[in-house]
Amino acid sequence: MLPSRRGRPARVPAALALLLATAAAAGALAGCGDTGGLRGAGATPAARSPARLWPGLTPASSPAYDIGEVEHAVVEGVAVPGGDIRRADPVAAVRAEIAERPDDYAGAKAPYHETSVRMADCGTDGTGDGAGDAGCPVLRPYYRDLTGDGRPEMTLGFRLLPEKLTAVRVYTVEKDRLVRVMSYEDAVSAVELAGRTVIVRSPSEVAGYEYRLQWTWDADQRAMLLTSDEMLRTDDGGRHTKRPSASPSAAASSPPSSSPPPSSSPSSPSSPSSRASDR
C-alpha cells in the first residue's frame, strides 16, 4: 500500500483493491498452470462380495461355551433409598458380590482372597478408594445415564488382588432394586464412557497393540451387551504391558489350546487373552 503522510498505510479504494486481487490471482494460475479442474486419483479396486467358506457345513444351533453375554442380576441386600442410585453404597455392592462367589474370594487359596481381606479397609460409607486411602480395593464410582431413561447408572471398578486385574461393573435401578447389568474383569489399562457405551482397554501380548472392548445398552435384553471386540494399534512406540497370567484356579480348569477356553466366571465374557489365539 502507498504510505500516507502520517506514516500509516493509506486506504486503497475498494474497486482498485478488487482489480489488484483479480490480477494477482490470474498471475498465480498462469504461473502454475493449474486450471482447478478435477484430476483422476488412479484406478479403483473392483468391489468383491464376501466369499463364504464351507457352504455345506451344518450351522451351529447353540454356543459351545457360556461366556455370559447377558448380565442382569438383582443385587440382594443393597438398599437404593428413594430409587436414587447415587445413594446406594458401592462398597456394599462389592461385598454382596463377594458373598455370592465364595470360591473366588473366600479361603486362603481363593484367587482373589486379598480383595476380600482388604474390604475391611473400605468402611461403610462407600468413599473408599482403591488408588489410595486406607487400601480399599473399591474404586470411586462414576454416574452417567447409560440406558437413556434420564436416570444415571453406576459404573464401578474394584481391584482383584493379588492378581493385577480390575473388575468393571455397571448397575442400574429397577423398582428400587439395584441390578447389575454388566460384569467384566481383565488386566485393564483404561475405562471410558461414551454415550450409552462402556469402553474397556486392555494390554495385548503383541507389541504396539491393545484390545478395545465396547459394551452398549440393549433395551430388549435389559443389559449392556458386548458389541465390539477389537485389536488396535497404539501410539506408544511398541511399548506394552504383558497381560498377567491366569489365576491358578482358572489355569487348572482350562481346556487344551486347540479349543477356546470357557470364561473363568459364568457372569463375565471371556477375556481378550483367551480369544487371542482365535484372531
CSV table of C-alpha atoms in Angstrom, one decimal:
chain,number,residue,atom,x,y,z
A,1,MET,CA,0.0,0.0,0.0
A,2,LEU,CA,1.0,3.6,-0.5
A,3,PRO,CA,2.3,5.2,2.6
A,4,SER,CA,0.2,8.1,4.0
A,5,ARG,CA,1.7,11.4,5.0
A,6,ARG,CA,1.5,10.3,8.7
A,7,GLY,CA,3.5,7.2,8.1
A,8,ARG,CA,0.4,4.8,8.1
A,9,PRO,CA,-0.8,2.8,5.2
A,10,ALA,CA,-3.2,4.7,3.1
A,11,ARG,CA,-6.6,3.1,2.3
A,12,VAL,CA,-7.0,1.8,-1.3
A,13,PRO,CA,-10.4,2.3,-2.9
A,14,ALA,CA,-12.4,-0.9,-3.0
A,15,ALA,CA,-12.6,-1.0,-6.8
A,16,LEU,CA,-8.9,-0.7,-7.1
A,17,ALA,CA,-8.3,-3.4,-4.4
A,18,LEU,CA,-10.6,-5.8,-6.2
A,19,LEU,CA,-8.8,-5.2,-9.5
A,20,LEU,CA,-5.4,-5.8,-7.9
A,21,ALA,CA,-6.6,-9.0,-6.2
A,22,THR,CA,-8.0,-10.3,-9.5
A,23,ALA,CA,-4.8,-9.6,-11.4
A,24,ALA,CA,-2.7,-11.4,-8.7
A,25,ALA,CA,-4.9,-14.5,-8.8
A,26,ALA,CA,-4.7,-14.7,-12.6
A,27,GLY,CA,-0.9,-14.4,-12.4
A,28,ALA,CA,-0.7,-17.2,-9.9
A,29,LEU,CA,-2.8,-19.5,-12.0
A,30,ALA,CA,-0.8,-18.7,-15.1
A,31,GLY,CA,2.4,-19.4,-13.3
A,32,CYS,CA,1.4,-22.9,-12.1
A,33,GLY,CA,-0.7,-23.9,-15.0
A,34,ASP,CA,-3.5,-25.4,-12.7
A,35,THR,CA,-6.9,-24.8,-14.1
A,36,GLY,CA,-8.6,-26.1,-11.0
A,37,GLY,CA,-10.3,-29.0,-12.7
A,38,LEU,CA,-10.9,-32.5,-11.4
A,39,ARG,CA,-8.0,-34.9,-11.6
A,40,GLY,CA,-8.1,-38.7,-11.5
A,41,ALA,CA,-6.9,-40.5,-8.4
A,42,GLY,CA,-5.9,-43.7,-10.2
A,43,ALA,CA,-7.6,-47.0,-10.7
A,44,THR,CA,-10.2,-48.1,-8.1
A,45,PRO,CA,-10.1,-51.8,-7.0
A,46,ALA,CA,-13.1,-53.8,-8.1
A,47,ALA,CA,-15.6,-54.4,-5.3
A,48,ARG,CA,-15.9,-58.1,-4.3
A,49,SER,CA,-18.6,-59.7,-2.2
A,50,PRO,CA,-17.5,-61.9,0.8
A,51,ALA,CA,-16.6,-65.4,-0.1
A,52,ARG,CA,-18.4,-67.9,2.1
A,53,LEU,CA,-16.3,-70.8,3.1
A,54,TRP,CA,-17.5,-74.4,3.6
A,55,PRO,CA,-21.1,-73.8,2.5
A,56,GLY,CA,-22.0,-77.4,3.3
A,57,LEU,CA,-21.1,-77.0,6.9
A,58,THR,CA,-24.0,-77.6,9.3
A,59,PRO,CA,-24.7,-74.3,11.1
A,60,ALA,CA,-24.3,-74.4,14.9
A,61,SER,CA,-27.6,-74.1,16.8
A,62,SER,CA,-26.1,-73.2,20.2
A,63,PRO,CA,-22.9,-71.7,21.6
A,64,ALA,CA,-20.1,-74.2,22.6
A,65,TYR,CA,-19.4,-72.2,25.8
A,66,ASP,CA,-21.4,-69.9,28.1
A,67,ILE,CA,-19.4,-66.7,28.0
A,68,GLY,CA,-22.0,-64.6,29.9
A,69,GLU,CA,-23.2,-62.4,27.0
A,70,VAL,CA,-26.1,-61.1,29.1
A,71,GLU,CA,-25.7,-59.9,32.7
A,72,HIS,CA,-28.9,-59.0,34.6
A,73,ALA,CA,-28.8,-59.8,38.3
A,74,VAL,CA,-30.5,-58.2,41.2
A,75,VAL,CA,-28.0,-57.4,44.0
A,76,GLU,CA,-29.6,-58.7,47.2
A,77,GLY,CA,-29.2,-56.8,50.4
A,78,VAL,CA,-28.1,-53.4,49.0
A,79,ALA,CA,-30.6,-50.6,49.5
A,80,VAL,CA,-31.4,-47.9,47.0
A,81,PRO,CA,-33.0,-45.2,49.0
A,82,GLY,CA,-35.7,-43.4,47.0
A,83,GLY,CA,-34.6,-45.3,43.9
A,84,ASP,CA,-31.6,-42.9,43.6
A,85,ILE,CA,-28.6,-45.0,42.6
A,86,ARG,CA,-26.3,-42.2,43.9
A,87,ARG,CA,-27.5,-43.1,47.4
A,88,ALA,CA,-26.7,-46.8,47.0
A,89,ASP,CA,-23.4,-47.9,48.7
A,90,PRO,CA,-20.9,-49.1,46.1
A,91,VAL,CA,-18.8,-50.9,48.8
A,92,ALA,CA,-21.9,-52.8,49.8
A,93,ALA,CA,-22.5,-53.8,46.2
A,94,VAL,CA,-19.0,-55.3,46.0
A,95,ARG,CA,-19.4,-57.0,49.4
A,96,ALA,CA,-22.6,-58.6,48.1
A,97,GLU,CA,-20.8,-59.9,45.0
A,98,ILE,CA,-18.0,-61.4,47.2
A,99,ALA,CA,-20.6,-63.2,49.2
A,100,GLU,CA,-22.1,-64.6,46.0
A,101,ARG,CA,-18.8,-66.0,44.8
A,102,PRO,CA,-17.1,-67.7,47.8
A,103,ASP,CA,-14.9,-69.9,45.5
A,104,ASP,CA,-13.2,-66.7,44.2
A,105,TYR,CA,-12.9,-64.7,47.4
A,106,ALA,CA,-13.3,-66.9,50.5
A,107,GLY,CA,-10.4,-69.0,51.9
A,108,ALA,CA,-6.7,-68.6,51.7
A,109,LYS,CA,-6.5,-70.4,48.4
A,110,ALA,CA,-9.2,-68.4,46.6
A,111,PRO,CA,-7.7,-66.4,43.7
A,112,TYR,CA,-8.9,-63.1,45.0
A,113,HIS,CA,-8.6,-63.7,48.7
A,114,GLU,CA,-6.7,-60.5,49.3
A,115,THR,CA,-9.6,-58.4,47.9
A,116,SER,CA,-11.8,-60.0,50.5
A,117,VAL,CA,-9.4,-59.2,53.3
A,118,ARG,CA,-8.8,-55.6,52.2
A,119,MET,CA,-12.6,-54.9,52.1
A,120,ALA,CA,-12.2,-54.3,55.8
A,121,ASP,CA,-10.4,-51.1,55.0
A,122,CYS,CA,-13.3,-49.6,53.0
A,123,GLY,CA,-15.6,-48.6,55.9
A,124,THR,CA,-19.3,-48.4,55.4
A,125,ASP,CA,-19.8,-45.1,53.7
A,126,GLY,CA,-18.8,-46.1,50.2
A,127,THR,CA,-16.0,-43.5,50.0
A,128,GLY,CA,-13.1,-45.9,49.9
A,129,ASP,CA,-10.7,-45.5,47.0
A,130,GLY,CA,-8.5,-48.4,45.9
A,131,ALA,CA,-6.0,-46.0,44.5
A,132,GLY,CA,-5.0,-44.7,47.9
A,133,ASP,CA,-6.8,-44.1,51.1
A,134,ALA,CA,-6.8,-47.0,53.5
A,135,GLY,CA,-6.0,-49.5,50.8
A,136,CYS,CA,-9.7,-50.2,49.9
A,137,PRO,CA,-9.8,-52.1,46.6
A,138,VAL,CA,-13.1,-50.4,45.6
A,139,LEU,CA,-12.5,-47.5,43.1
A,140,ARG,CA,-14.5,-44.3,43.0
A,141,PRO,CA,-17.9,-44.9,41.2
A,142,TYR,CA,-19.0,-42.8,38.2
A,143,TYR,CA,-22.6,-41.9,37.4
A,144,ARG,CA,-24.0,-41.4,33.9
A,145,ASP,CA,-27.2,-42.3,32.1
A,146,LEU,CA,-26.3,-45.4,30.0
A,147,THR,CA,-29.8,-46.6,29.4
A,148,GLY,CA,-31.4,-43.5,28.0
A,149,ASP,CA,-34.1,-43.3,30.6
A,150,GLY,CA,-32.9,-40.0,32.1
A,151,ARG,CA,-31.5,-41.5,35.3
A,152,PRO,CA,-27.9,-42.3,35.9
A,153,GLU,CA,-26.3,-45.7,36.2
A,154,MET,CA,-23.4,-46.5,38.4
A,155,THR,CA,-20.1,-47.7,36.8
A,156,LEU,CA,-17.9,-49.3,39.4
A,157,GLY,CA,-14.5,-50.8,39.5
A,158,PHE,CA,-12.6,-52.8,42.1
A,159,ARG,CA,-9.2,-54.5,42.2
A,160,LEU,CA,-8.9,-58.3,42.1
A,161,LEU,CA,-6.0,-59.0,44.4
A,162,PRO,CA,-3.3,-60.3,44.5
A,163,GLU,CA,-3.9,-60.7,40.7
A,164,LYS,CA,-3.3,-57.5,38.8
A,165,LEU,CA,-6.8,-57.4,37.5
A,166,THR,CA,-9.7,-55.0,37.7
A,167,ALA,CA,-13.4,-55.8,37.8
A,168,VAL,CA,-15.7,-53.4,35.9
A,169,ARG,CA,-19.4,-53.4,36.8
A,170,VAL,CA,-22.4,-51.4,35.8
A,171,TYR,CA,-25.5,-51.1,37.9
A,172,THR,CA,-29.0,-49.7,37.3
A,173,VAL,CA,-32.1,-49.5,39.4
A,174,GLU,CA,-35.4,-51.4,38.7
A,175,LYS,CA,-38.3,-51.0,41.1
A,176,ASP,CA,-36.0,-49.5,43.7
A,177,ARG,CA,-33.7,-52.6,43.5
A,178,LEU,CA,-30.0,-52.5,42.5
A,179,VAL,CA,-29.4,-54.5,39.3
A,180,ARG,CA,-26.1,-55.5,37.9
A,181,VAL,CA,-26.2,-55.2,34.0
A,182,MET,CA,-22.5,-55.5,33.1
A,183,SER,CA,-19.7,-57.6,34.6
A,184,TYR,CA,-16.2,-57.9,33.2
A,185,GLU,CA,-12.7,-58.4,34.6
A,186,ASP,CA,-9.3,-58.2,33.0
A,187,ALA,CA,-5.9,-56.5,33.1
A,188,VAL,CA,-7.4,-53.1,32.4
A,189,SER,CA,-5.4,-50.1,31.2
A,190,ALA,CA,-8.3,-47.7,30.8
A,191,VAL,CA,-12.1,-47.4,31.1
A,192,GLU,CA,-14.2,-44.8,29.2
A,193,LEU,CA,-17.8,-43.8,29.0
A,194,ALA,CA,-19.2,-42.6,25.7
A,195,GLY,CA,-22.9,-42.1,25.2
A,196,ARG,CA,-24.5,-45.4,26.2
A,197,THR,CA,-21.3,-47.3,25.8
A,198,VAL,CA,-18.6,-48.5,28.2
A,199,ILE,CA,-15.2,-48.9,26.6
A,200,VAL,CA,-12.5,-51.1,28.2
A,201,ARG,CA,-9.0,-51.0,27.0
A,202,SER,CA,-6.6,-53.9,27.9
A,203,PRO,CA,-3.0,-54.6,27.0
A,204,SER,CA,-2.1,-57.1,24.4
A,205,GLU,CA,0.7,-59.6,24.2
A,206,VAL,CA,1.5,-58.2,20.8
A,207,ALA,CA,3.8,-55.2,21.0
A,208,GLY,CA,2.2,-52.0,19.8
A,209,TYR,CA,-1.4,-53.3,20.0
A,210,GLU,CA,-4.2,-53.2,22.6
A,211,TYR,CA,-7.6,-54.7,23.0
A,212,ARG,CA,-10.6,-52.4,22.9
A,213,LEU,CA,-14.0,-53.8,24.0
A,214,GLN,CA,-17.3,-51.9,24.0
A,215,TRP,CA,-20.5,-52.7,25.9
A,216,THR,CA,-23.6,-51.0,24.8
A,217,TRP,CA,-27.0,-50.8,26.4
A,218,ASP,CA,-29.6,-53.1,24.8
A,219,ALA,CA,-33.2,-52.4,25.8
A,220,ASP,CA,-34.5,-55.8,24.8
A,221,GLN,CA,-32.0,-57.7,26.9
A,222,ARG,CA,-32.1,-55.0,29.7
A,223,ALA,CA,-28.3,-55.3,29.9
A,224,MET,CA,-25.0,-54.0,28.5
A,225,LEU,CA,-24.0,-56.2,25.6
A,226,LEU,CA,-20.5,-56.7,24.2
A,227,THR,CA,-21.0,-55.1,20.8
A,228,SER,CA,-17.4,-54.6,19.7
A,229,ASP,CA,-14.1,-56.5,20.4
A,230,GLU,CA,-11.2,-55.1,18.5
A,231,MET,CA,-7.4,-55.4,18.5
A,232,LEU,CA,-6.0,-52.0,17.6
A,233,ARG,CA,-2.6,-50.3,17.2
A,234,THR,CA,-1.4,-48.0,19.9
A,235,ASP,CA,0.7,-44.9,19.6
A,236,ASP,CA,3.2,-45.9,22.4
A,237,GLY,CA,6.0,-46.8,20.0
A,238,GLY,CA,5.6,-50.5,20.6
A,239,ARG,CA,5.9,-50.4,24.4
A,240,HIS,CA,3.3,-52.6,26.1
A,241,THR,CA,2.5,-54.3,29.3
A,242,LYS,CA,2.1,-58.0,29.2
A,243,ARG,CA,-1.2,-59.5,30.4
A,244,PRO,CA,-0.7,-61.2,33.8
A,245,SER,CA,-1.0,-64.9,33.8
A,246,ALA,CA,-4.3,-66.5,34.6
A,247,SER,CA,-5.1,-67.3,38.2
A,248,PRO,CA,-4.2,-70.9,39.4
A,249,SER,CA,-7.8,-72.0,39.6
A,250,ALA,CA,-8.5,-70.7,36.1
A,251,ALA,CA,-5.4,-72.3,34.6
A,252,ALA,CA,-6.2,-75.6,36.2
A,253,SER,CA,-9.6,-75.7,34.6
A,254,SER,CA,-8.6,-74.5,31.1
A,255,PRO,CA,-9.2,-76.9,28.2
A,256,PRO,CA,-6.4,-77.8,25.7
A,257,SER,CA,-5.2,-75.0,23.5
A,258,SER,CA,-6.9,-76.5,20.5
A,259,SER,CA,-10.3,-75.3,21.8
A,260,PRO,CA,-11.3,-71.8,23.0
A,261,PRO,CA,-11.4,-71.9,26.8
A,262,PRO,CA,-14.6,-71.0,28.7
A,263,SER,CA,-14.9,-68.0,30.8
A,264,SER,CA,-13.4,-68.2,34.3
A,265,SER,CA,-16.6,-66.6,35.6
A,266,PRO,CA,-20.1,-67.5,34.4
A,267,SER,CA,-21.2,-63.9,34.6
A,268,SER,CA,-18.4,-62.5,32.5
A,269,PRO,CA,-17.4,-62.6,28.8
A,270,SER,CA,-14.2,-64.4,28.0
A,271,SER,CA,-11.2,-62.2,28.3
A,272,PRO,CA,-9.4,-60.9,25.2
A,273,SER,CA,-6.4,-63.1,26.1
A,274,SER,CA,-8.5,-66.2,25.8
A,275,ARG,CA,-9.7,-65.1,22.4
A,276,ALA,CA,-6.2,-64.0,21.1
A,277,SER,CA,-5.5,-67.5,19.8
A,278,ASP,CA,-8.6,-67.3,17.5
A,279,ARG,CA,-7.6,-64.0,16.0
